[in-house]
mmCIF file of C-alpha atoms in Angstrom:
data_model
loop_
_atom_site.group_PDB
_atom_site.id
_atom_site.type_symbol
_atom_site.label_atom_id
_atom_site.label_comp_id
_atom_site.label_asym_id
_atom_site.label_seq_id
_atom_site.Cartn_x
_atom_site.Cartn_y
_atom_site.Cartn_z
ATOM 1 C CA MET A 209 -8.094 93.094 -79.391
ATOM 2 C CA ILE A 210 -4.365 93.314 -79.578
ATOM 3 C CA ARG A 211 -4.697 95.681 -76.866
ATOM 4 C CA GLU A 212 -6.829 93.550 -74.523
ATOM 5 C CA TRP A 213 -4.334 90.624 -75.547
ATOM 6 C CA SER A 214 -1.416 92.354 -74.511
ATOM 7 C CA THR A 215 -3.150 93.581 -71.147
ATOM 8 C CA THR A 216 -4.126 90.059 -70.406
ATOM 9 C CA ALA A 217 -0.409 88.610 -71.178
ATOM 10 C CA ALA A 218 0.771 91.602 -69.311
ATOM 11 C CA ARG A 219 -1.154 90.517 -66.161
ATOM 12 C CA THR A 220 -0.169 86.948 -66.624
ATOM 13 C CA VAL A 221 3.760 87.632 -66.571
ATOM 14 C CA ARG A 222 3.171 89.868 -63.370
ATOM 15 C CA ALA A 223 1.102 87.318 -61.844
ATOM 16 C CA ALA A 224 3.907 84.303 -62.563
ATOM 17 C CA ARG A 225 6.594 86.567 -61.134
ATOM 18 C CA GLY A 226 5.117 86.824 -57.927
ATOM 19 C CA ALA A 227 3.961 82.993 -57.820
ATOM 20 C CA PRO A 228 5.937 80.726 -55.526
ATOM 21 C CA ALA A 229 6.691 78.599 -58.240
ATOM 22 C CA PRO A 230 6.963 80.995 -61.766
ATOM 23 C CA GLN A 231 9.454 78.400 -63.530
ATOM 24 C CA THR A 232 6.944 75.961 -63.089
ATOM 25 C CA TYR A 233 3.990 77.991 -64.082
ATOM 26 C CA GLY A 234 6.035 79.418 -66.834
ATOM 27 C CA LEU A 235 7.129 75.907 -68.341
ATOM 28 C CA ILE A 236 3.548 75.053 -68.391
ATOM 29 C CA ALA A 237 2.626 78.060 -70.081
ATOM 30 C CA LEU A 238 5.377 77.680 -72.484
ATOM 31 C CA CYS A 239 4.433 74.266 -73.296
ATOM 32 C CA CYS A 240 0.592 75.015 -73.806
ATOM 33 C CA LEU A 241 1.162 78.045 -76.016
ATOM 34 C CA ILE A 242 3.852 76.103 -78.209
ATOM 35 C CA PHE A 243 1.161 72.940 -78.621
ATOM 36 C CA LEU A 244 -1.748 75.322 -79.517
ATOM 37 C CA LEU A 245 0.421 76.862 -82.172
ATOM 38 C CA GLY A 246 1.507 73.412 -83.697
ATOM 39 C CA PRO A 247 -0.316 71.311 -86.127
ATOM 40 C CA ALA A 248 -1.287 68.761 -83.293
ATOM 41 C CA SER A 249 -3.655 71.015 -81.457
ATOM 42 C CA GLY A 250 -5.841 71.512 -84.477
ATOM 43 C CA PHE A 251 -6.301 75.384 -83.722
ATOM 44 C CA THR A 252 -3.928 76.222 -86.352
ATOM 45 C CA HIS A 253 -5.962 75.834 -89.600
ATOM 46 C CA SER A 254 -3.042 76.991 -91.836
ATOM 47 C CA TYR A 255 -1.361 73.576 -91.849
ATOM 48 C CA GLY A 256 -4.572 72.153 -93.628
ATOM 49 C CA THR A 257 -6.613 69.069 -93.078
ATOM 50 C CA GLY A 258 -6.752 65.363 -93.652
ATOM 51 C CA ASP A 259 -3.438 64.331 -95.350
ATOM 52 C CA ALA A 260 -1.927 67.274 -95.593
ATOM 53 C CA LEU A 261 -2.309 68.001 -91.498
ATOM 54 C CA LEU A 262 -0.601 64.702 -91.001
ATOM 55 C CA ALA A 263 2.177 65.328 -93.263
ATOM 56 C CA ALA A 264 2.655 68.735 -91.713
ATOM 57 C CA GLN A 265 2.470 67.149 -88.054
ATOM 58 C CA ARG A 266 5.254 64.434 -89.004
ATOM 59 C CA ALA A 267 7.002 67.208 -90.587
ATOM 60 C CA TYR A 268 7.138 69.763 -87.405
ATOM 61 C CA PHE A 269 7.702 66.508 -84.937
ATOM 62 C CA ARG A 270 10.803 65.816 -87.003
ATOM 63 C CA HIS A 271 11.758 69.346 -87.016
ATOM 64 C CA TRP A 272 11.626 69.911 -83.201
ATOM 65 C CA GLY A 273 11.942 66.754 -82.100
ATOM 66 C CA VAL A 274 15.075 63.987 -81.445
ATOM 67 C CA ILE A 275 15.435 61.471 -84.021
ATOM 68 C CA PRO A 276 18.160 58.904 -82.263
ATOM 69 C CA ALA A 277 19.730 58.031 -85.864
ATOM 70 C CA GLY A 278 19.910 61.976 -86.845
ATOM 71 C CA LEU A 279 21.489 62.774 -83.799
ATOM 72 C CA PHE A 280 24.215 60.692 -84.183
ATOM 73 C CA ALA A 281 24.745 60.989 -87.721
ATOM 74 C CA GLU A 282 24.613 64.729 -87.708
ATOM 75 C CA PRO A 283 25.579 65.760 -83.818
ATOM 76 C CA VAL A 284 26.425 69.534 -84.273
ATOM 77 C CA ARG A 285 23.523 70.221 -86.193
ATOM 78 C CA GLU A 286 20.975 68.438 -84.106
ATOM 79 C CA ALA A 287 22.523 69.012 -80.649
ATOM 80 C CA LEU A 288 19.549 71.366 -79.138
ATOM 81 C CA THR A 289 17.029 68.681 -80.311
ATOM 82 C CA PRO A 290 16.730 67.089 -77.114
ATOM 83 C CA VAL A 291 16.031 70.778 -75.708
ATOM 84 C CA THR A 292 13.407 71.493 -78.591
ATOM 85 C CA ALA A 293 11.594 68.421 -77.924
ATOM 86 C CA LEU A 294 10.904 69.504 -74.191
ATOM 87 C CA PHE A 295 8.579 71.796 -75.260
ATOM 88 C CA VAL A 296 6.763 69.757 -78.186
ATOM 89 C CA HIS A 297 3.833 67.110 -77.204
ATOM 90 C CA GLY A 298 1.866 65.029 -79.693
ATOM 91 C CA SER A 299 -1.594 65.334 -78.762
ATOM 92 C CA TRP A 300 -3.999 66.815 -76.000
ATOM 93 C CA VAL A 301 -3.575 63.758 -73.854
ATOM 94 C CA HIS A 302 0.260 63.734 -74.098
ATOM 95 C CA LEU A 303 0.283 67.714 -73.294
ATOM 96 C CA LEU A 304 -2.403 67.628 -70.321
ATOM 97 C CA GLY A 305 -0.940 64.557 -68.782
ATOM 98 C CA ASN A 306 2.168 65.869 -68.773
ATOM 99 C CA MET A 307 1.630 69.312 -67.094
ATOM 100 C CA LEU A 308 -0.582 67.908 -64.593
ATOM 101 C CA PHE A 309 2.437 66.005 -63.154
ATOM 102 C CA LEU A 310 4.356 68.983 -63.524
ATOM 103 C CA PHE A 311 2.089 70.885 -62.016
ATOM 104 C CA VAL A 312 1.519 68.741 -58.880
ATOM 105 C CA PHE A 313 5.076 67.856 -58.337
ATOM 106 C CA GLY A 314 6.687 70.910 -59.875
ATOM 107 C CA VAL A 315 5.638 73.310 -57.546
ATOM 108 C CA LEU A 316 7.406 72.337 -54.118
ATOM 109 C CA THR A 317 10.467 70.888 -55.658
ATOM 110 C CA GLU A 318 11.222 74.420 -57.381
ATOM 111 C CA GLU A 319 10.207 76.159 -53.932
ATOM 112 C CA ARG A 320 12.911 73.587 -52.497
ATOM 113 C CA MET A 321 15.480 74.231 -55.095
ATOM 114 C CA GLY A 322 14.849 77.838 -56.137
ATOM 115 C CA ARG A 323 14.100 79.214 -59.365
ATOM 116 C CA VAL A 324 17.537 79.229 -61.159
ATOM 117 C CA GLU A 325 18.435 76.101 -59.914
ATOM 118 C CA PHE A 326 14.900 74.313 -60.889
ATOM 119 C CA ALA A 327 15.194 75.693 -64.402
ATOM 120 C CA LEU A 328 18.690 74.644 -65.259
ATOM 121 C CA PHE A 329 17.848 71.202 -63.206
ATOM 122 C CA TYR A 330 14.841 70.721 -65.463
ATOM 123 C CA VAL A 331 16.181 71.650 -68.579
ATOM 124 C CA GLY A 332 19.823 69.560 -67.927
ATOM 125 C CA CYS A 333 17.973 66.325 -66.738
ATOM 126 C CA GLY A 334 15.477 66.411 -69.790
ATOM 127 C CA TYR A 335 18.159 66.608 -72.176
ATOM 128 C CA LEU A 336 19.952 63.650 -70.579
ATOM 129 C CA ALA A 337 17.063 61.392 -70.557
ATOM 130 C CA LEU A 338 16.282 62.312 -74.076
ATOM 131 C CA LEU A 339 19.813 61.651 -75.149
ATOM 132 C CA GLY A 340 19.842 58.252 -72.708
ATOM 133 C CA TYR A 341 16.835 56.935 -74.604
ATOM 134 C CA ALA A 342 18.524 57.830 -78.128
ATOM 135 C CA LEU A 343 21.384 56.096 -77.290
ATOM 136 C CA ALA A 344 19.672 52.910 -76.611
ATOM 137 C CA ASN A 345 17.887 53.538 -79.686
ATOM 138 C CA ALA A 346 20.578 54.917 -81.774
ATOM 139 C CA ASP A 347 19.083 53.340 -85.016
ATOM 140 C CA SER A 348 15.608 54.664 -84.362
ATOM 141 C CA GLU A 349 14.295 57.025 -87.251
ATOM 142 C CA GLN A 350 11.307 57.723 -84.720
ATOM 143 C CA SER A 351 10.647 61.655 -83.718
ATOM 144 C CA LEU A 352 10.991 61.455 -79.802
ATOM 145 C CA VAL A 353 9.006 64.907 -78.190
ATOM 146 C CA GLY A 354 7.804 65.232 -74.898
ATOM 147 C CA ALA A 355 8.595 66.996 -71.526
ATOM 148 C CA SER A 356 8.112 63.214 -69.704
ATOM 149 C CA GLY A 357 11.888 62.718 -69.202
ATOM 150 C CA ALA A 358 12.154 66.127 -67.571
ATOM 151 C CA ILE A 359 9.052 65.875 -65.497
ATOM 152 C CA SER A 360 10.192 62.252 -64.580
ATOM 153 C CA ALA A 361 13.136 63.882 -63.199
ATOM 154 C CA VAL A 362 11.131 66.186 -61.019
ATOM 155 C CA LEU A 363 9.310 63.512 -59.833
ATOM 156 C CA GLY A 364 12.685 61.570 -58.671
ATOM 157 C CA ALA A 365 13.717 64.852 -57.035
ATOM 158 C CA PHE A 366 10.511 65.316 -55.130
ATOM 159 C CA LEU A 367 10.799 61.373 -54.216
ATOM 160 C CA HIS A 368 14.230 62.501 -52.057
ATOM 161 C CA LEU A 369 12.857 65.859 -51.099
ATOM 162 C CA PHE A 370 9.535 65.181 -49.878
ATOM 163 C CA PRO A 371 9.278 61.314 -49.335
ATOM 164 C CA ARG A 372 6.600 61.919 -46.758
ATOM 165 C CA ALA A 373 4.272 64.075 -48.654
ATOM 166 C CA ARG A 374 0.704 62.504 -49.223
ATOM 167 C CA VAL A 375 -0.037 61.674 -52.774
ATOM 168 C CA THR A 376 -3.342 61.258 -53.997
ATOM 169 C CA SER A 377 -3.630 58.596 -56.690
ATOM 170 C CA LEU A 378 -6.614 57.018 -58.608
ATOM 171 C CA LEU A 379 -5.743 53.357 -59.534
ATOM 172 C CA PRO A 380 -7.479 51.731 -62.181
ATOM 173 C CA PHE A 381 -7.271 48.372 -60.574
ATOM 174 C CA LEU A 382 -8.992 49.633 -57.302
ATOM 175 C CA PHE A 383 -12.089 51.145 -59.667
ATOM 176 C CA PHE A 384 -10.411 54.473 -59.608
ATOM 177 C CA LEU A 385 -10.863 54.989 -55.744
ATOM 178 C CA PRO A 386 -9.086 58.108 -54.513
ATOM 179 C CA LEU A 387 -6.609 57.052 -52.080
ATOM 180 C CA ARG A 388 -3.628 58.864 -50.397
ATOM 181 C CA PHE A 389 -0.453 57.408 -50.253
ATOM 182 C CA PRO A 390 3.202 58.791 -49.406
ATOM 183 C CA ALA A 391 5.505 59.491 -52.058
ATOM 184 C CA TRP A 392 7.844 57.052 -51.057
ATOM 185 C CA VAL A 393 5.236 54.382 -51.824
ATOM 186 C CA VAL A 394 3.538 55.947 -55.068
ATOM 187 C CA LEU A 395 6.727 57.088 -56.729
ATOM 188 C CA PRO A 396 8.808 53.880 -56.702
ATOM 189 C CA PHE A 397 5.779 52.246 -57.584
ATOM 190 C CA TRP A 398 4.988 54.272 -60.605
ATOM 191 C CA ALA A 399 9.093 54.149 -61.523
ATOM 192 C CA GLY A 400 8.920 49.991 -61.377
ATOM 193 C CA LEU A 401 6.161 50.494 -63.878
ATOM 194 C CA GLN A 402 7.942 52.170 -65.880
ATOM 195 C CA TRP A 403 11.091 50.067 -66.041
ATOM 196 C CA TYR A 404 8.735 47.078 -66.514
ATOM 197 C CA ALA A 405 6.994 48.833 -69.662
ATOM 198 C CA ALA A 406 10.199 49.610 -70.870
ATOM 199 C CA GLY A 407 11.152 46.091 -71.083
ATOM 200 C CA ARG A 408 8.459 45.130 -72.876
ATOM 201 C CA ALA A 409 7.615 47.841 -75.122
ATOM 202 C CA PRO A 410 7.515 47.457 -79.064
ATOM 203 C CA GLU A 411 9.535 48.871 -81.692
ATOM 204 C CA GLY A 412 7.649 51.758 -83.249
ATOM 205 C CA PRO A 413 5.617 54.603 -82.254
ATOM 206 C CA GLY A 414 4.730 54.405 -78.635
ATOM 207 C CA VAL A 415 5.772 55.449 -75.393
ATOM 208 C CA ALA A 416 9.468 56.183 -74.603
ATOM 209 C CA TYR A 417 9.259 54.657 -70.892
ATOM 210 C CA LEU A 418 13.081 54.351 -70.757
ATOM 211 C CA ALA A 419 13.378 58.199 -71.125
ATOM 212 C CA HIS A 420 10.793 58.121 -68.036
ATOM 213 C CA VAL A 421 13.170 55.984 -66.299
ATOM 214 C CA ILE A 422 16.427 57.928 -66.997
ATOM 215 C CA GLY A 423 14.876 60.977 -65.944
ATOM 216 C CA PHE A 424 13.701 59.649 -62.683
ATOM 217 C CA CYS A 425 17.007 58.116 -61.629
ATOM 218 C CA LEU A 426 18.777 61.491 -62.833
ATOM 219 C CA GLY A 427 16.407 63.406 -60.615
ATOM 220 C CA PHE A 428 16.377 61.614 -57.208
ATOM 221 C CA GLY A 429 20.377 61.096 -57.992
ATOM 222 C CA TYR A 430 20.767 65.034 -58.194
ATOM 223 C CA ALA A 431 18.882 65.300 -55.297
ATOM 224 C CA TRP A 432 20.823 63.066 -53.250
ATOM 225 C CA LEU A 433 24.013 64.429 -54.245
ATOM 226 C CA ARG A 434 22.978 67.932 -53.608
ATOM 227 C CA TYR A 435 20.853 68.093 -50.757
ATOM 228 C CA GLY A 436 22.077 64.648 -49.182
ATOM 229 C CA ARG A 437 21.157 64.378 -45.355
ATOM 230 C CA GLN A 438 20.393 68.456 -45.457
ATOM 231 C CA ARG A 439 17.105 67.679 -46.768
ATOM 232 C CA ARG A 440 14.737 69.477 -44.311
ATOM 233 C CA GLU A 441 11.272 68.479 -44.785
ATOM 234 C CA LYS A 442 8.491 70.779 -43.416
ATOM 235 C CA ASP A 443 5.774 68.908 -41.578
ATOM 236 C CA GLY A 444 3.062 68.687 -43.840
ATOM 237 C CA PRO A 445 4.407 70.099 -47.303
ATOM 238 C CA GLY A 446 0.753 69.914 -48.860
ATOM 239 C CA GLU A 447 -0.700 67.059 -50.347
ATOM 240 C CA ALA A 448 -0.215 66.581 -54.046
ATOM 241 C CA ARG A 449 -3.311 65.550 -55.709
ATOM 242 C CA VAL A 450 -2.644 63.402 -59.140
ATOM 243 C CA GLY A 451 -4.256 60.621 -61.050
ATOM 244 C CA PRO A 452 -4.086 58.318 -62.623
ATOM 245 C CA ALA A 453 -0.661 57.321 -60.384
ATOM 246 C CA PRO A 454 1.053 54.925 -63.145
ATOM 247 C CA ALA A 455 2.517 57.435 -66.054
ATOM 248 C CA PRO A 456 3.052 61.277 -66.286
ATOM 249 C CA ALA A 457 1.094 61.089 -69.605
ATOM 250 C CA SER A 458 -0.702 58.587 -71.177
ATOM 251 C CA LYS A 459 1.234 58.661 -74.550
ATOM 252 C CA GLY A 460 4.949 59.193 -74.109
ATOM 253 C CA GLU A 461 7.618 61.236 -76.066
ATOM 254 C CA ASN A 462 7.717 58.530 -79.063
ATOM 255 C CA GLN A 463 5.638 59.994 -81.766
ATOM 256 C CA PRO A 464 5.277 59.162 -85.336
#
């Protein structure tokens, strides 16, 4: 059994290396693996059940996630938590929503940026997005986990690099009909929804919409400064398909 698992893992690594966007696929695989091994997946029985499982989940999120109040109280000790939080997700919906958006928009963005630059861009913008949210909520004791800030940065960069790419969206108010719009329509609309939701978000557990807004602005700003007028968009860079359009995950980073 161990030999079969090692053989499968080796084949997966070789396939990722030969893929056009190995960093994107690697990030998806890593996030999924970490989730499956954590207490939120329900697959690891060593965390217990019932109240014991809930306590394990809270401790897990507090250990690996960002706690704004703790980050600024002990900045040296907590300095890496905005990085570790990018790979931790609070539920299956949270994970799958984020990974879907990363897959759809990450492949083309990585191909345009290159492997190393994309990896640094992803982690750097994700770190700053979570840090920005923590600064705006410096007294919060809530754990902040999830890759939505980094993925929002990918969406922002995608908007600048491929504004005419057709994005297939499922819009709830149009009875989830699959409609195709250019990225310059869909992504600013999505960002506007995040900004609106950030202003109305209640205190306590929920979606960290502000981290989405910060990440999106960072990603777009980086792509604009880095590539500017030198953007070379191929005719028909492929159709990005995703749904629903309003957010990269139904449940965002801010977890209990």
